Amino acid sequence: MSSELIFYTNPLSRGRIVRWMLEELQVPYSVEVLEYDTSIKSPQYLAINPLGKVPAIMHNGRVVTETAAICAYLAEAYPNAGLAPTPDERADYYRWLFFTAGPVEAAITNRSIYGADPAPDKQRMAGYGNLSAALDGLSHAVTANPYIAGARFTAADVYVGAQIGWGLQFGTMEKRPEFIEYFSRLSSRDAFVRANQMDDELAAVQSTN
């Protein structure tokens, strides 16, 4: 039943990543759209996520937040979709999923907000060193195999692919050929196209209200 899986989102958020993941799963789910500065900070939603941020999911009464964690959780919760890693894929799957959620996103955020990397003598204190080093690691991840965990598409590709897609679109990531090639493979997937169309339509409705 759709009530067993509730998706809390806003179309102008990282919720787009989880929407893509849900469409890859092809399982029923219900959607709760939160508005910034109003319902997203309501007592009802803060009881679900005290940070007042989206996305979040509630699955059989249990809440999961943090986009990478949601993707990993859903892959395991719905094993028939085949998006969780096999034993042989597990090391690269978790390595690059959390590398992208941690060092890469932190490096991009720091550069986008503050306009610079940490000073050279402070870079050893940052988990990513500097943005170029973080992107070098990501380049290795997308060129070692056709997909993040190996020869086939997994939930790790949803998260990593979405981050690369946003980075290329908004100019927060170097347009390296390997990033463009990797994302072009993912962006042609039916679930990706369907999820983006759904969120684009939802964003259009919000803008007219």
GROMACS .gro file of C-alpha atoms in nm:
model
  209
    1MET     CA    1   0.000   0.000   0.000
    2SER     CA    2   0.118   0.351  -0.079
    3SER     CA    3   0.068   0.461   0.282
    4GLU     CA    4   0.354   0.231   0.385
    5LEU     CA    5   0.607   0.456   0.210
    6ILE     CA    6   0.571   0.833   0.244
    7PHE     CA    7   0.805   1.068   0.063
    8TYR     CA    8   0.856   1.420   0.204
    9THR     CA    9   0.999   1.659  -0.050
   10ASN     CA   10   1.010   1.988  -0.233
   11PRO     CA   11   1.079   1.986  -0.608
   12LEU     CA   12   1.354   2.244  -0.559
   13SER     CA   13   1.562   2.029  -0.328
   14ARG     CA   14   1.767   1.714  -0.302
   15GLY     CA   15   1.432   1.543  -0.294
   16ARG     CA   16   1.478   1.507  -0.668
   17ILE     CA   17   1.742   1.245  -0.599
   18VAL     CA   18   1.505   1.040  -0.386
   19ARG     CA   19   1.226   1.082  -0.643
   20TRP     CA   20   1.461   0.931  -0.902
   21MET     CA   21   1.540   0.645  -0.664
   22LEU     CA   22   1.172   0.580  -0.602
   23GLU     CA   23   1.099   0.574  -0.973
   24GLU     CA   24   1.383   0.326  -1.025
   25LEU     CA   25   1.222   0.101  -0.763
   26GLN     CA   26   0.879   0.120  -0.927
   27VAL     CA   27   0.700   0.075  -0.596
   28PRO     CA   28   0.393   0.268  -0.476
   29TYR     CA   29   0.454   0.568  -0.253
   30SER     CA   30   0.268   0.877  -0.138
   31VAL     CA   31   0.410   1.227  -0.153
   32GLU     CA   32   0.397   1.508   0.102
   33VAL     CA   33   0.519   1.835  -0.050
   34LEU     CA   34   0.669   2.079   0.201
   35GLU     CA   35   0.690   2.453   0.141
   36TYR     CA   36   1.001   2.642   0.246
   37ASP     CA   37   0.961   2.866   0.555
   38THR     CA   38   0.609   2.738   0.623
   39SER     CA   39   0.515   2.369   0.638
   40ILE     CA   40   0.877   2.256   0.627
   41LYS     CA   41   0.925   2.423   0.968
   42SER     CA   42   0.590   2.313   1.111
   43PRO     CA   43   0.582   2.118   1.440
   44GLN     CA   44   0.440   1.822   1.250
   45TYR     CA   45   0.734   1.801   1.013
   46LEU     CA   46   0.995   1.891   1.274
   47ALA     CA   47   0.880   1.580   1.459
   48ILE     CA   48   0.988   1.385   1.150
   49ASN     CA   49   1.309   1.576   1.078
   50PRO     CA   50   1.419   1.817   1.353
   51LEU     CA   51   1.638   2.004   1.102
   52GLY     CA   52   1.332   2.097   0.899
   53LYS     CA   53   1.491   1.982   0.575
   54VAL     CA   54   1.389   1.755   0.291
   55PRO     CA   55   1.398   1.489   0.167
   56ALA     CA   56   1.284   1.236   0.421
   57ILE     CA   57   1.090   0.915   0.399
   58MET     CA   58   0.872   0.723   0.640
   59HIS     CA   59   0.866   0.351   0.570
   60ASN     CA   60   0.642   0.132   0.782
   61GLY     CA   61   0.652   0.396   1.054
   62ARG     CA   62   1.030   0.442   1.053
   63VAL     CA   63   1.189   0.769   0.942
   64VAL     CA   64   1.502   0.793   0.727
   65THR     CA   65   1.668   1.125   0.643
   66GLU     CA   66   1.989   1.218   0.455
   67THR     CA   67   1.971   1.155   0.084
   68ALA     CA   68   2.250   0.901   0.051
   69ALA     CA   69   2.115   0.708   0.348
   70ILE     CA   70   1.765   0.708   0.196
   71CYS     CA   71   1.897   0.568  -0.131
   72ALA     CA   72   2.093   0.296   0.044
   73TYR     CA   73   1.800   0.213   0.273
   74LEU     CA   74   1.549   0.187  -0.009
   75ALA     CA   75   1.779  -0.038  -0.211
   76GLU     CA   76   1.787  -0.283   0.081
   77ALA     CA   77   1.419  -0.242   0.169
   78TYR     CA   78   1.316  -0.339  -0.185
   79PRO     CA   79   1.571  -0.603  -0.288
   80ASN     CA   80   1.366  -0.723  -0.584
   81ALA     CA   81   1.453  -0.399  -0.765
   82GLY     CA   82   1.815  -0.515  -0.781
   83LEU     CA   83   1.964  -0.181  -0.677
   84ALA     CA   84   2.145  -0.300  -0.365
   85PRO     CA   85   2.505  -0.420  -0.403
   86THR     CA   86   2.611  -0.780  -0.435
   87PRO     CA   87   2.891  -0.891  -0.201
   88ASP     CA   88   3.146  -0.824  -0.476
   89GLU     CA   89   3.006  -0.476  -0.539
   90ARG     CA   90   2.968  -0.370  -0.178
   91ALA     CA   91   3.311  -0.213  -0.124
   92ASP     CA   92   3.297   0.028  -0.420
   93TYR     CA   93   2.925   0.089  -0.367
   94TYR     CA   94   2.965   0.218  -0.012
   95ARG     CA   95   3.303   0.378  -0.071
   96TRP     CA   96   3.191   0.607  -0.351
   97LEU     CA   97   2.837   0.664  -0.226
   98PHE     CA   98   2.966   0.813   0.098
   99PHE     CA   99   3.270   0.974  -0.060
  100THR     CA  100   3.032   1.176  -0.276
  101ALA     CA  101   2.795   1.250   0.012
  102GLY     CA  102   3.084   1.356   0.234
  103PRO     CA  103   3.406   1.496   0.087
  104VAL     CA  104   3.271   1.586  -0.258
  105GLU     CA  105   2.960   1.767  -0.139
  106ALA     CA  106   3.154   1.942   0.137
  107ALA     CA  107   3.418   2.059  -0.110
  108ILE     CA  108   3.158   2.189  -0.354
  109THR     CA  109   2.961   2.363  -0.080
  110ASN     CA  110   3.271   2.528   0.062
  111ARG     CA  111   3.378   2.657  -0.280
  112SER     CA  112   3.025   2.770  -0.371
  113ILE     CA  113   2.963   2.959  -0.047
  114TYR     CA  114   3.308   3.088   0.044
  115GLY     CA  115   3.459   3.102  -0.303
  116ALA     CA  116   3.782   2.928  -0.213
  117ASP     CA  117   3.936   2.608  -0.084
  118PRO     CA  118   4.082   2.595   0.267
  119ALA     CA  119   4.425   2.755   0.292
  120PRO     CA  120   4.701   2.509   0.194
  121ASP     CA  121   4.816   2.470   0.553
  122LYS     CA  122   4.459   2.388   0.661
  123GLN     CA  123   4.369   2.138   0.392
  124ARG     CA  124   4.483   1.837   0.590
  125MET     CA  125   4.215   1.929   0.845
  126ALA     CA  126   3.939   1.914   0.581
  127GLY     CA  127   3.810   1.570   0.488
  128TYR     CA  128   3.835   1.655   0.120
  129GLY     CA  129   4.163   1.852   0.111
  130ASN     CA  130   4.054   2.076  -0.176
  131LEU     CA  131   3.792   2.065  -0.449
  132SER     CA  132   4.032   1.951  -0.721
  133ALA     CA  133   4.145   1.655  -0.511
  134ALA     CA  134   3.786   1.558  -0.434
  135LEU     CA  135   3.696   1.571  -0.802
  136ASP     CA  136   4.003   1.363  -0.887
  137GLY     CA  137   3.865   1.096  -0.657
  138LEU     CA  138   3.525   1.120  -0.821
  139SER     CA  139   3.688   1.091  -1.164
  140HIS     CA  140   3.847   0.766  -1.053
  141ALA     CA  141   3.508   0.639  -0.936
  142VAL     CA  142   3.333   0.697  -1.268
  143THR     CA  143   3.613   0.568  -1.491
  144ALA     CA  144   3.711   0.251  -1.306
  145ASN     CA  145   3.393   0.074  -1.421
  146PRO     CA  146   3.088   0.152  -1.630
  147TYR     CA  147   2.896   0.215  -1.307
  148ILE     CA  148   2.999   0.303  -0.954
  149ALA     CA  149   2.991  -0.050  -0.814
  150GLY     CA  150   3.094  -0.232  -1.129
  151ALA     CA  151   2.925  -0.340  -1.450
  152ARG     CA  152   2.566  -0.266  -1.353
  153PHE     CA  153   2.354   0.024  -1.227
  154THR     CA  154   2.288   0.043  -0.850
  155ALA     CA  155   2.150   0.289  -0.599
  156ALA     CA  156   2.497   0.440  -0.566
  157ASP     CA  157   2.466   0.561  -0.923
  158VAL     CA  158   2.145   0.744  -0.837
  159TYR     CA  159   2.316   0.953  -0.572
  160VAL     CA  160   2.653   1.000  -0.742
  161GLY     CA  161   2.490   1.060  -1.079
  162ALA     CA  162   2.253   1.323  -0.942
  163GLN     CA  163   2.538   1.510  -0.775
  164ILE     CA  164   2.739   1.509  -1.097
  165GLY     CA  165   2.436   1.615  -1.298
  166TRP     CA  166   2.373   1.912  -1.069
  167GLY     CA  167   2.740   2.003  -1.067
  168LEU     CA  168   2.751   2.011  -1.446
  169GLN     CA  169   2.422   2.200  -1.473
  170PHE     CA  170   2.501   2.470  -1.218
  171GLY     CA  171   2.872   2.504  -1.283
  172THR     CA  172   2.986   2.389  -0.940
  173MET     CA  173   3.185   2.102  -1.088
  174GLU     CA  174   3.444   2.096  -1.364
  175LYS     CA  175   3.300   1.970  -1.692
  176ARG     CA  176   3.543   1.684  -1.719
  177PRO     CA  177   3.477   1.446  -2.011
  178GLU     CA  178   3.442   1.150  -1.777
  179PHE     CA  179   3.170   1.325  -1.578
  180ILE     CA  180   2.979   1.418  -1.892
  181GLU     CA  181   3.005   1.065  -2.033
  182TYR     CA  182   2.898   0.902  -1.707
  183PHE     CA  183   2.601   1.132  -1.655
  184SER     CA  184   2.485   1.096  -2.014
  185ARG     CA  185   2.447   0.721  -1.953
  186LEU     CA  186   2.233   0.781  -1.647
  187SER     CA  187   2.021   1.068  -1.773
  188SER     CA  188   1.876   0.853  -2.050
  189ARG     CA  189   1.722   0.610  -1.803
  190ASP     CA  190   1.343   0.601  -1.806
  191ALA     CA  191   1.320   0.648  -1.430
  192PHE     CA  192   1.543   0.957  -1.442
  193VAL     CA  193   1.339   1.115  -1.720
  194ARG     CA  194   1.011   1.030  -1.548
  195ALA     CA  195   1.123   1.160  -1.208
  196ASN     CA  196   1.247   1.489  -1.349
  197GLN     CA  197   0.927   1.541  -1.544
  198MET     CA  198   0.723   1.485  -1.228
  199ASP     CA  199   0.928   1.732  -1.025
  200ASP     CA  200   0.939   1.990  -1.305
  201GLU     CA  201   0.560   1.979  -1.326
  202LEU     CA  202   0.530   2.009  -0.948
  203ALA     CA  203   0.770   2.306  -0.944
  204ALA     CA  204   0.567   2.475  -1.216
  205VAL     CA  205   0.249   2.438  -1.012
  206GLN     CA  206   0.420   2.580  -0.703
  207SER     CA  207   0.546   2.883  -0.895
  208THR     CA  208   0.193   2.976  -0.999
  209ASN     CA  209   0.050   2.957  -0.648
   0.00000   0.00000   0.00000
